[in-house]
Every structure is written in C-alpha cells, then in structure tokens.
C-alpha cells in the first residue's frame, strides 16, 4: 500500500491485484509487495495459449479515501467493455462478452461504421474515438479523443497516447492538467494494463480485437466502476 503522505494515495490507490488471462492457465505474474501493487503487460510470444476456455473472474480493486470523500453521491456500479483496433472486424463474441455491459469504450481504428452500430445494439452507451486508419463515416461520427466521467472517475479515451514511462509527446502534461484517473488507448495491438504512480492513474490498452495486425491473440477487457473504485477487471481472449 502507498506510504502515508504518498501523493499516489491522494487519487487512486490500488488495494489488491490479481489478474488472469481467461484461457484456463495460471494467473499472469503481478507485482507483489510493492507500493505499485499492479502492473500487467501481455505480449504473447511463441505459441499462444489455447483460446475458448475461461476461469474464475480476476479482480483489481482500487480505492481512494480522499477522492471518494469529495464524491459523496450514491450511484450504481457500471460494467464497462473495452476494445480497440477492430479494423472492420466484427466478431459475434463481442456481443456475447459485452451483453451485460452498461457502456462500451472503443479506442479507435474502428474500420467500418457498422462496428459502432452493432456495438450500440449490444450496450446502451457506446463511446468511440477515431484512429489513424479511420475515415469517412467513422471520422464524421467520432472525435480524436473524449474526456468523460463515469462513477466519479475521470476517463480519457483516445487512440495513440503511449503508456506510463513512454507517453507520446505532450500526453503526460495533458493527463496531469486534466486530472485523469483512467486513460484508455489502442494503436499498439499490445494488451497492457498498468498504473502511473506519479500521475495516480490507471492506463489501459485492451490490445487488438480485430484480425488485422501482428498480434498473436485478439483480446477484450471488461471491468466495473463503482463510486470512484475500479474492480473486476477481466482479460478475454478471442484467439487469433
């Protein structure tokens, strides 16, 4: 846990981390015994695990006394589905895994506008940004980035941003100035979930959900947010 007076404690404190790829294998390693308490970077090398199986839902719980005290309103927990880089690929399993989600966030490189329309048939709220390959209807519909608040957490959704320790130019200052709690981006096709200690935020890249690209496994993310807390994060494999 963060030490007393640590700035990391002021906005987002990761209390517990246990993350598993839903492939029937042992949980992936997570940082233990450190103030950070959670870091995950997945880049399957060699033969990817067999897809299609699932195991017990893993959890990431975050809490923040100072932040929560300034958001005293009572709200209902929301389940969020996150994907990116579909590149015009629709997989019926998107709807299967996101059917109970309150919101779906798409981090760009959508491809065909029908992807967004079909996601809208799946969840009541769809938030999507355009990526570097998007054009036409997607660019007319989607902005380059979105800032919004869900359950007391300030979210920045964009396509290209980098990650903690290797942000794109200007991103770190932007995150700090806008007091972002969760940043979601895509582009790399690499599944990566990790906190930024200095900025007290959680970075999420859901990897690539589409077939286009060099990724060995297509992935989605699902999590819950509840009154300033993040929990129940799941990594869902779709295979190659």
PDB file of C-alpha atoms in Angstrom:
ATOM      1  CA  UNK A   1       0.000   0.000   0.000  1.00  0.00           C
ATOM      2  CA  UNK A   2       1.190   3.563  -0.508  1.00  0.00           C
ATOM      3  CA  UNK A   3       3.076   5.065   2.379  1.00  0.00           C
ATOM      4  CA  UNK A   4       1.410   7.753   4.452  1.00  0.00           C
ATOM      5  CA  UNK A   5       1.603  11.089   2.682  1.00  0.00           C
ATOM      6  CA  UNK A   6       2.462   9.499  -0.644  1.00  0.00           C
ATOM      7  CA  UNK A   7       0.877  11.524  -3.494  1.00  0.00           C
ATOM      8  CA  UNK A   8      -0.179   8.251  -5.095  1.00  0.00           C
ATOM      9  CA  UNK A   9      -2.621   7.833  -2.207  1.00  0.00           C
ATOM     10  CA  UNK A  10      -4.485  11.056  -2.982  1.00  0.00           C
ATOM     11  CA  UNK A  11      -6.413   9.957  -6.068  1.00  0.00           C
ATOM     12  CA  UNK A  12      -6.036   6.272  -6.871  1.00  0.00           C
ATOM     13  CA  UNK A  13      -4.751   3.553  -4.556  1.00  0.00           C
ATOM     14  CA  UNK A  14      -4.559   0.041  -5.801  1.00  0.00           C
ATOM     15  CA  UNK A  15      -5.502  -2.176  -2.892  1.00  0.00           C
ATOM     16  CA  UNK A  16      -5.361  -5.596  -4.464  1.00  0.00           C
ATOM     17  CA  UNK A  17      -4.365  -7.043  -7.797  1.00  0.00           C
ATOM     18  CA  UNK A  18      -4.910 -10.479  -9.205  1.00  0.00           C
ATOM     19  CA  UNK A  19      -5.112 -10.671 -12.960  1.00  0.00           C
ATOM     20  CA  UNK A  20      -5.572 -13.744 -15.109  1.00  0.00           C
ATOM     21  CA  UNK A  21      -5.904 -14.223 -18.808  1.00  0.00           C
ATOM     22  CA  UNK A  22      -9.121 -16.168 -19.323  1.00  0.00           C
ATOM     23  CA  UNK A  23      -7.527 -19.139 -21.016  1.00  0.00           C
ATOM     24  CA  UNK A  24      -7.584 -21.793 -18.302  1.00  0.00           C
ATOM     25  CA  UNK A  25      -3.935 -21.245 -17.431  1.00  0.00           C
ATOM     26  CA  UNK A  26      -2.322 -19.965 -14.238  1.00  0.00           C
ATOM     27  CA  UNK A  27      -2.649 -16.262 -13.486  1.00  0.00           C
ATOM     28  CA  UNK A  28      -0.077 -13.998 -15.055  1.00  0.00           C
ATOM     29  CA  UNK A  29       2.576 -12.600 -12.710  1.00  0.00           C
ATOM     30  CA  UNK A  30       1.685  -9.384 -10.924  1.00  0.00           C
ATOM     31  CA  UNK A  31       3.771  -7.059  -8.852  1.00  0.00           C
ATOM     32  CA  UNK A  32       3.625  -8.036  -5.187  1.00  0.00           C
ATOM     33  CA  UNK A  33       4.990  -6.386  -2.074  1.00  0.00           C
ATOM     34  CA  UNK A  34       5.478  -3.044  -3.807  1.00  0.00           C
ATOM     35  CA  UNK A  35       3.695   0.283  -3.469  1.00  0.00           C
ATOM     36  CA  UNK A  36       2.543  -0.067  -7.036  1.00  0.00           C
ATOM     37  CA  UNK A  37       0.784  -3.385  -6.421  1.00  0.00           C
ATOM     38  CA  UNK A  38      -0.340  -3.838 -10.009  1.00  0.00           C
ATOM     39  CA  UNK A  39       1.296  -3.962 -13.407  1.00  0.00           C
ATOM     40  CA  UNK A  40       0.387  -6.125 -16.365  1.00  0.00           C
ATOM     41  CA  UNK A  41       1.881  -6.216 -19.808  1.00  0.00           C
ATOM     42  CA  UNK A  42       0.930  -9.061 -22.116  1.00  0.00           C
ATOM     43  CA  UNK A  43       2.646  -9.772 -25.402  1.00  0.00           C
ATOM     44  CA  UNK A  44       2.257 -13.423 -26.321  1.00  0.00           C
ATOM     45  CA  UNK A  45       5.444 -14.873 -27.733  1.00  0.00           C
ATOM     46  CA  UNK A  46       5.773 -18.327 -29.189  1.00  0.00           C
ATOM     47  CA  UNK A  47       2.590 -20.378 -29.166  1.00  0.00           C
ATOM     48  CA  UNK A  48      -0.379 -18.524 -27.650  1.00  0.00           C
ATOM     49  CA  UNK A  49      -2.478 -20.316 -25.015  1.00  0.00           C
ATOM     50  CA  UNK A  50      -5.455 -22.251 -26.273  1.00  0.00           C
ATOM     51  CA  UNK A  51      -8.441 -19.924 -26.507  1.00  0.00           C
ATOM     52  CA  UNK A  52     -12.069 -20.506 -25.696  1.00  0.00           C
ATOM     53  CA  UNK A  53     -11.861 -21.522 -22.055  1.00  0.00           C
ATOM     54  CA  UNK A  54     -12.451 -19.280 -19.084  1.00  0.00           C
ATOM     55  CA  UNK A  55     -11.535 -19.337 -15.420  1.00  0.00           C
ATOM     56  CA  UNK A  56     -12.592 -17.599 -12.229  1.00  0.00           C
ATOM     57  CA  UNK A  57     -13.060 -13.900 -12.682  1.00  0.00           C
ATOM     58  CA  UNK A  58      -9.951 -11.966 -11.574  1.00  0.00           C
ATOM     59  CA  UNK A  59     -10.177  -8.747  -9.652  1.00  0.00           C
ATOM     60  CA  UNK A  60      -8.457  -5.426  -9.499  1.00  0.00           C
ATOM     61  CA  UNK A  61      -9.821  -3.303  -6.678  1.00  0.00           C
ATOM     62  CA  UNK A  62      -8.874   0.320  -6.257  1.00  0.00           C
ATOM     63  CA  UNK A  63      -9.999   2.712  -3.583  1.00  0.00           C
ATOM     64  CA  UNK A  64      -9.268   6.291  -2.733  1.00  0.00           C
ATOM     65  CA  UNK A  65     -10.430   7.811   0.510  1.00  0.00           C
ATOM     66  CA  UNK A  66      -9.645  11.422  -0.377  1.00  0.00           C
ATOM     67  CA  UNK A  67     -11.151  11.203  -3.849  1.00  0.00           C
ATOM     68  CA  UNK A  68     -14.264   9.346  -2.707  1.00  0.00           C
ATOM     69  CA  UNK A  69     -14.945  11.797   0.079  1.00  0.00           C
ATOM     70  CA  UNK A  70     -15.314  14.576  -2.490  1.00  0.00           C
ATOM     71  CA  UNK A  71     -17.828  12.450  -4.435  1.00  0.00           C
ATOM     72  CA  UNK A  72     -20.440  11.621  -1.825  1.00  0.00           C
ATOM     73  CA  UNK A  73     -23.312  10.981  -4.236  1.00  0.00           C
ATOM     74  CA  UNK A  74     -24.611   7.407  -4.379  1.00  0.00           C
ATOM     75  CA  UNK A  75     -24.580   5.764  -7.785  1.00  0.00           C
ATOM     76  CA  UNK A  76     -24.935   2.284  -9.213  1.00  0.00           C
ATOM     77  CA  UNK A  77     -21.966   0.181 -10.256  1.00  0.00           C
ATOM     78  CA  UNK A  78     -21.411   0.095 -14.002  1.00  0.00           C
ATOM     79  CA  UNK A  79     -19.844  -2.641 -16.088  1.00  0.00           C
ATOM     80  CA  UNK A  80     -17.630  -1.444 -18.930  1.00  0.00           C
ATOM     81  CA  UNK A  81     -16.487  -3.327 -22.030  1.00  0.00           C
ATOM     82  CA  UNK A  82     -13.304  -2.037 -23.659  1.00  0.00           C
ATOM     83  CA  UNK A  83     -11.889  -2.873 -27.088  1.00  0.00           C
ATOM     84  CA  UNK A  84      -9.737  -1.333 -29.786  1.00  0.00           C
ATOM     85  CA  UNK A  85      -8.332  -1.861 -33.261  1.00  0.00           C
ATOM     86  CA  UNK A  86     -11.197  -3.833 -34.741  1.00  0.00           C
ATOM     87  CA  UNK A  87     -10.169  -2.774 -38.269  1.00  0.00           C
ATOM     88  CA  UNK A  88     -13.686  -3.525 -39.621  1.00  0.00           C
ATOM     89  CA  UNK A  89     -13.737  -6.972 -37.985  1.00  0.00           C
ATOM     90  CA  UNK A  90     -16.975  -7.939 -36.261  1.00  0.00           C
ATOM     91  CA  UNK A  91     -16.827 -10.990 -34.018  1.00  0.00           C
ATOM     92  CA  UNK A  92     -20.144 -12.151 -32.524  1.00  0.00           C
ATOM     93  CA  UNK A  93     -18.297 -12.775 -29.281  1.00  0.00           C
ATOM     94  CA  UNK A  94     -18.031  -9.008 -28.769  1.00  0.00           C
ATOM     95  CA  UNK A  95     -21.779  -9.045 -28.162  1.00  0.00           C
ATOM     96  CA  UNK A  96     -21.582 -12.193 -26.043  1.00  0.00           C
ATOM     97  CA  UNK A  97     -18.966 -10.783 -23.669  1.00  0.00           C
ATOM     98  CA  UNK A  98     -20.381  -7.251 -23.603  1.00  0.00           C
ATOM     99  CA  UNK A  99     -24.107  -8.075 -23.465  1.00  0.00           C
ATOM    100  CA  UNK A 100     -24.401  -7.131 -19.787  1.00  0.00           C
ATOM    101  CA  UNK A 101     -22.239  -4.018 -20.036  1.00  0.00           C
ATOM    102  CA  UNK A 102     -23.631  -0.587 -19.278  1.00  0.00           C
ATOM    103  CA  UNK A 103     -21.083   1.039 -21.566  1.00  0.00           C
ATOM    104  CA  UNK A 104     -18.640   0.014 -24.297  1.00  0.00           C
ATOM    105  CA  UNK A 105     -15.496   2.042 -24.994  1.00  0.00           C
ATOM    106  CA  UNK A 106     -13.724   1.682 -28.352  1.00  0.00           C
ATOM    107  CA  UNK A 107     -10.209   3.149 -28.511  1.00  0.00           C
ATOM    108  CA  UNK A 108     -10.011   3.686 -32.265  1.00  0.00           C
ATOM    109  CA  UNK A 109      -9.084   2.087 -35.577  1.00  0.00           C
ATOM    110  CA  UNK A 110     -12.719   1.120 -35.821  1.00  0.00           C
ATOM    111  CA  UNK A 111     -12.800   0.496 -39.561  1.00  0.00           C
ATOM    112  CA  UNK A 112     -16.346   0.175 -40.838  1.00  0.00           C
ATOM    113  CA  UNK A 113     -19.005   2.326 -39.141  1.00  0.00           C
ATOM    114  CA  UNK A 114     -21.160  -0.806 -38.779  1.00  0.00           C
ATOM    115  CA  UNK A 115     -18.861  -1.873 -35.934  1.00  0.00           C
ATOM    116  CA  UNK A 116     -20.117   1.040 -33.849  1.00  0.00           C
ATOM    117  CA  UNK A 117     -23.719   0.420 -34.871  1.00  0.00           C
ATOM    118  CA  UNK A 118     -23.529  -3.199 -33.800  1.00  0.00           C
ATOM    119  CA  UNK A 119     -21.922  -2.241 -30.505  1.00  0.00           C
ATOM    120  CA  UNK A 120     -24.845   0.155 -29.979  1.00  0.00           C
ATOM    121  CA  UNK A 121     -27.164  -2.827 -30.376  1.00  0.00           C
ATOM    122  CA  UNK A 122     -25.210  -4.511 -27.570  1.00  0.00           C
ATOM    123  CA  UNK A 123     -24.958  -1.810 -24.886  1.00  0.00           C
ATOM    124  CA  UNK A 124     -26.975   1.335 -24.077  1.00  0.00           C
ATOM    125  CA  UNK A 125     -23.918   3.631 -24.210  1.00  0.00           C
ATOM    126  CA  UNK A 126     -21.056   3.399 -26.721  1.00  0.00           C
ATOM    127  CA  UNK A 127     -18.126   5.798 -26.586  1.00  0.00           C
ATOM    128  CA  UNK A 128     -15.711   5.600 -29.506  1.00  0.00           C
ATOM    129  CA  UNK A 129     -12.815   7.621 -30.892  1.00  0.00           C
ATOM    130  CA  UNK A 130     -11.261   7.535 -34.320  1.00  0.00           C
ATOM    131  CA  UNK A 131      -7.838   6.059 -35.031  1.00  0.00           C
ATOM    132  CA  UNK A 132      -5.193   6.686 -37.649  1.00  0.00           C
ATOM    133  CA  UNK A 133      -6.770   4.278 -40.175  1.00  0.00           C
ATOM    134  CA  UNK A 134     -10.303   5.593 -39.782  1.00  0.00           C
ATOM    135  CA  UNK A 135     -12.000   7.724 -42.405  1.00  0.00           C
ATOM    136  CA  UNK A 136     -15.421   8.666 -43.780  1.00  0.00           C
ATOM    137  CA  UNK A 137     -18.380   7.963 -41.506  1.00  0.00           C
ATOM    138  CA  UNK A 138     -16.209   6.988 -38.544  1.00  0.00           C
ATOM    139  CA  UNK A 139     -14.298  10.290 -38.640  1.00  0.00           C
ATOM    140  CA  UNK A 140     -17.542  12.210 -39.017  1.00  0.00           C
ATOM    141  CA  UNK A 141     -19.017  10.363 -36.057  1.00  0.00           C
ATOM    142  CA  UNK A 142     -16.026  10.070 -33.715  1.00  0.00           C
ATOM    143  CA  UNK A 143     -13.637  12.621 -32.280  1.00  0.00           C
ATOM    144  CA  UNK A 144      -9.916  12.092 -31.873  1.00  0.00           C
ATOM    145  CA  UNK A 145     -10.336  11.884 -28.096  1.00  0.00           C
ATOM    146  CA  UNK A 146     -13.016  12.070 -25.425  1.00  0.00           C
ATOM    147  CA  UNK A 147     -12.945  13.089 -21.762  1.00  0.00           C
ATOM    148  CA  UNK A 148     -15.866  11.991 -19.620  1.00  0.00           C
ATOM    149  CA  UNK A 149     -16.714  10.990 -16.074  1.00  0.00           C
ATOM    150  CA  UNK A 150     -18.142   7.636 -15.019  1.00  0.00           C
ATOM    151  CA  UNK A 151     -18.859   6.750 -11.400  1.00  0.00           C
ATOM    152  CA  UNK A 152     -16.666   9.540 -10.049  1.00  0.00           C
ATOM    153  CA  UNK A 153     -13.699   8.595 -12.275  1.00  0.00           C
ATOM    154  CA  UNK A 154     -12.392  10.927 -14.967  1.00  0.00           C
ATOM    155  CA  UNK A 155     -11.637   8.996 -18.158  1.00  0.00           C
ATOM    156  CA  UNK A 156      -9.623   9.948 -21.234  1.00  0.00           C
ATOM    157  CA  UNK A 157     -10.278   7.810 -24.325  1.00  0.00           C
ATOM    158  CA  UNK A 158      -8.004   8.184 -27.344  1.00  0.00           C
ATOM    159  CA  UNK A 159      -6.150   6.066 -29.902  1.00  0.00           C
ATOM    160  CA  UNK A 160      -2.447   6.988 -29.735  1.00  0.00           C
ATOM    161  CA  UNK A 161      -1.001   8.031 -26.381  1.00  0.00           C
ATOM    162  CA  UNK A 162       1.791   5.670 -25.328  1.00  0.00           C
ATOM    163  CA  UNK A 163       1.935   4.350 -21.795  1.00  0.00           C
ATOM    164  CA  UNK A 164       3.494   5.243 -18.420  1.00  0.00           C
ATOM    165  CA  UNK A 165       7.186   5.801 -18.869  1.00  0.00           C
ATOM    166  CA  UNK A 166       6.791   6.142 -22.630  1.00  0.00           C
ATOM    167  CA  UNK A 167       3.997   8.608 -23.289  1.00  0.00           C
ATOM    168  CA  UNK A 168       3.594  10.318 -26.647  1.00  0.00           C
ATOM    169  CA  UNK A 169       4.782  13.958 -26.645  1.00  0.00           C
ATOM    170  CA  UNK A 170       2.543  16.228 -24.588  1.00  0.00           C
ATOM    171  CA  UNK A 171       0.440  13.406 -23.144  1.00  0.00           C
ATOM    172  CA  UNK A 172       1.884  13.465 -19.624  1.00  0.00           C
ATOM    173  CA  UNK A 173       1.196  17.174 -19.190  1.00  0.00           C
ATOM    174  CA  UNK A 174      -2.310  16.712 -20.616  1.00  0.00           C
ATOM    175  CA  UNK A 175      -3.087  13.891 -18.177  1.00  0.00           C
ATOM    176  CA  UNK A 176      -1.861  15.919 -15.227  1.00  0.00           C
ATOM    177  CA  UNK A 177      -3.690  19.109 -16.228  1.00  0.00           C
ATOM    178  CA  UNK A 178      -6.978  17.253 -16.707  1.00  0.00           C
ATOM    179  CA  UNK A 179      -6.640  15.077 -13.573  1.00  0.00           C
ATOM    180  CA  UNK A 180      -7.327  11.861 -15.460  1.00  0.00           C
ATOM    181  CA  UNK A 181      -7.996   8.730 -13.396  1.00  0.00           C
ATOM    182  CA  UNK A 182      -8.250   6.206 -16.249  1.00  0.00           C
ATOM    183  CA  UNK A 183      -6.627   6.560 -19.652  1.00  0.00           C
ATOM    184  CA  UNK A 184      -7.639   4.164 -22.420  1.00  0.00           C
ATOM    185  CA  UNK A 185      -5.825   3.952 -25.737  1.00  0.00           C
ATOM    186  CA  UNK A 186      -5.038   1.470 -28.503  1.00  0.00           C
ATOM    187  CA  UNK A 187      -2.838   1.501 -31.614  1.00  0.00           C
ATOM    188  CA  UNK A 188      -0.019  -0.779 -30.393  1.00  0.00           C
ATOM    189  CA  UNK A 189      -2.104  -4.003 -30.550  1.00  0.00           C
ATOM    190  CA  UNK A 190      -0.403  -4.891 -27.243  1.00  0.00           C
ATOM    191  CA  UNK A 191      -2.561  -5.632 -24.214  1.00  0.00           C
ATOM    192  CA  UNK A 192      -1.235  -3.513 -21.367  1.00  0.00           C
ATOM    193  CA  UNK A 193      -2.775  -2.519 -18.030  1.00  0.00           C
ATOM    194  CA  UNK A 194      -0.592  -0.587 -15.625  1.00  0.00           C
ATOM    195  CA  UNK A 195      -0.791   2.306 -13.186  1.00  0.00           C
ATOM    196  CA  UNK A 196       1.178   5.519 -13.365  1.00  0.00           C
ATOM    197  CA  UNK A 197       2.460   6.146  -9.834  1.00  0.00           C
ATOM    198  CA  UNK A 198       3.358   9.756 -10.447  1.00  0.00           C
ATOM    199  CA  UNK A 199       0.050  10.763 -12.049  1.00  0.00           C
ATOM    200  CA  UNK A 200      -2.075   8.415  -9.924  1.00  0.00           C
ATOM    201  CA  UNK A 201      -3.976   6.946 -12.849  1.00  0.00           C
ATOM    202  CA  UNK A 202      -4.622   3.574 -14.441  1.00  0.00           C
ATOM    203  CA  UNK A 203      -3.518   3.035 -18.043  1.00  0.00           C
ATOM    204  CA  UNK A 204      -5.487   0.529 -20.135  1.00  0.00           C
ATOM    205  CA  UNK A 205      -4.724  -0.705 -23.636  1.00  0.00           C
ATOM    206  CA  UNK A 206      -7.113  -3.584 -24.432  1.00  0.00           C
ATOM    207  CA  UNK A 207      -4.960  -4.903 -27.272  1.00  0.00           C
ATOM    208  CA  UNK A 208      -6.459  -5.600 -30.690  1.00  0.00           C
ATOM    209  CA  UNK A 209      -9.915  -7.131 -31.121  1.00  0.00           C
ATOM    210  CA  UNK A 210      -9.658  -7.440 -34.914  1.00  0.00           C
ATOM    211  CA  UNK A 211      -7.732  -9.782 -37.181  1.00  0.00           C
ATOM    212  CA  UNK A 212      -5.561  -7.157 -38.865  1.00  0.00           C
ATOM    213  CA  UNK A 213      -2.083  -6.797 -37.367  1.00  0.00           C
ATOM    214  CA  UNK A 214       0.685  -8.854 -35.897  1.00  0.00           C
ATOM    215  CA  UNK A 215      -0.899  -9.731 -32.525  1.00  0.00           C
ATOM    216  CA  UNK A 216      -0.869 -13.413 -31.652  1.00  0.00           C
ATOM    217  CA  UNK A 217      -4.074 -13.270 -29.587  1.00  0.00           C
ATOM    218  CA  UNK A 218      -7.082 -10.957 -30.001  1.00  0.00           C
ATOM    219  CA  UNK A 219      -8.296  -9.540 -26.702  1.00  0.00           C
ATOM    220  CA  UNK A 220     -11.050  -7.567 -24.959  1.00  0.00           C
ATOM    221  CA  UNK A 221     -11.244  -6.087 -21.470  1.00  0.00           C
ATOM    222  CA  UNK A 222     -14.205  -5.908 -19.135  1.00  0.00           C
ATOM    223  CA  UNK A 223     -14.261  -4.151 -15.759  1.00  0.00           C
ATOM    224  CA  UNK A 224     -16.573  -2.481 -13.281  1.00  0.00           C
ATOM    225  CA  UNK A 225     -16.530   1.024 -11.834  1.00  0.00           C
ATOM    226  CA  UNK A 226     -18.368   1.995  -8.680  1.00  0.00           C
ATOM    227  CA  UNK A 227     -18.245   5.346  -6.881  1.00  0.00           C
ATOM    228  CA  UNK A 228     -14.578   6.043  -7.582  1.00  0.00           C
ATOM    229  CA  UNK A 229     -13.395   2.425  -7.493  1.00  0.00           C
ATOM    230  CA  UNK A 230     -12.276   0.073 -10.252  1.00  0.00           C
ATOM    231  CA  UNK A 231     -12.888  -3.663  -9.872  1.00  0.00           C
ATOM    232  CA  UNK A 232     -13.494  -6.991 -11.560  1.00  0.00           C
ATOM    233  CA  UNK A 233     -11.073  -6.481 -14.430  1.00  0.00           C
ATOM    234  CA  UNK A 234     -11.146  -9.367 -16.903  1.00  0.00           C
ATOM    235  CA  UNK A 235      -8.952 -10.069 -19.891  1.00  0.00           C
ATOM    236  CA  UNK A 236     -10.913 -12.004 -22.506  1.00  0.00           C
ATOM    237  CA  UNK A 237      -9.139 -13.937 -25.242  1.00  0.00           C
ATOM    238  CA  UNK A 238     -10.675 -14.382 -28.671  1.00  0.00           C
ATOM    239  CA  UNK A 239      -7.838 -16.440 -30.129  1.00  0.00           C
ATOM    240  CA  UNK A 240      -6.008 -15.489 -33.310  1.00  0.00           C
TER     241      UNK A 240
END
